[in-house]
XYZ file of C-alpha atoms in Angstrom:
69
model
C -0.255 -0.127 0.096
C 2.825 2.305 0.898
C 4.720 1.720 -2.356
C 1.538 2.388 -3.681
C 1.184 5.720 -2.459
C 4.740 6.390 -2.906
C 4.581 5.190 -7.334
C 1.186 7.461 -7.534
C 3.558 10.851 -5.935
C 6.552 10.143 -8.182
C 4.132 9.964 -10.874
C 3.010 13.202 -10.211
C 6.431 15.064 -9.108
C 7.703 13.607 -12.535
C 5.304 14.630 -14.547
C 5.462 18.622 -13.271
C 9.179 18.690 -13.378
C 9.316 17.642 -17.151
C 6.774 20.471 -17.976
C 7.337 23.141 -20.298
C 4.357 24.992 -20.709
C 2.512 23.039 -18.226
C 4.418 25.065 -15.440
C 3.987 28.298 -17.120
C -0.401 27.531 -17.375
C -0.066 26.782 -13.724
C 1.460 29.548 -12.339
C -1.430 32.022 -14.697
C -3.786 30.201 -13.414
C -2.736 30.027 -10.001
C -2.522 34.008 -10.708
C -5.871 34.231 -12.291
C -7.418 32.299 -8.673
C -5.079 34.870 -6.397
C -6.824 38.080 -8.154
C -10.370 36.527 -8.456
C -11.036 35.764 -4.927
C -9.370 39.377 -4.069
C -11.905 41.179 -6.613
C -14.497 38.771 -4.769
C -13.659 40.015 -1.474
C -12.979 43.548 -2.134
C -16.328 44.225 -3.731
C -18.585 41.210 -2.710
C -18.014 40.123 0.413
C -17.117 43.337 2.648
C -16.525 42.042 6.765
C -19.614 43.269 7.941
C -19.190 43.211 11.401
C -15.979 45.469 11.539
C -15.969 47.992 13.327
C -18.751 47.115 15.758
C -19.123 46.724 19.335
C -19.364 43.244 20.793
C -23.699 44.464 21.617
C -23.744 45.649 18.315
C -22.289 42.400 16.869
C -24.744 39.818 18.551
C -27.860 42.723 17.768
C -26.700 42.467 13.903
C -25.594 38.386 14.159
C -29.910 37.954 15.867
C -31.487 40.213 13.240
C -29.765 38.824 10.252
C -31.437 35.003 11.853
C -34.783 36.503 12.512
C -35.101 37.655 9.482
C -34.165 34.788 7.456
C -36.684 32.551 8.765
């Protein structure tokens, strides 16, 4: 079992080492994902509870739970 996992691991490691264009494409994909999540975070998932006291946070969460029913 252990040798099978090691051979699978070696298969993927050697495959990534021997890539030419694939490595560049993986970097581009990674960069696009990071940028995409950064844009989503800034424009769509702004922290609603930041800058509020603990009581204000409790009140806000409570109202959101009541309104969702």
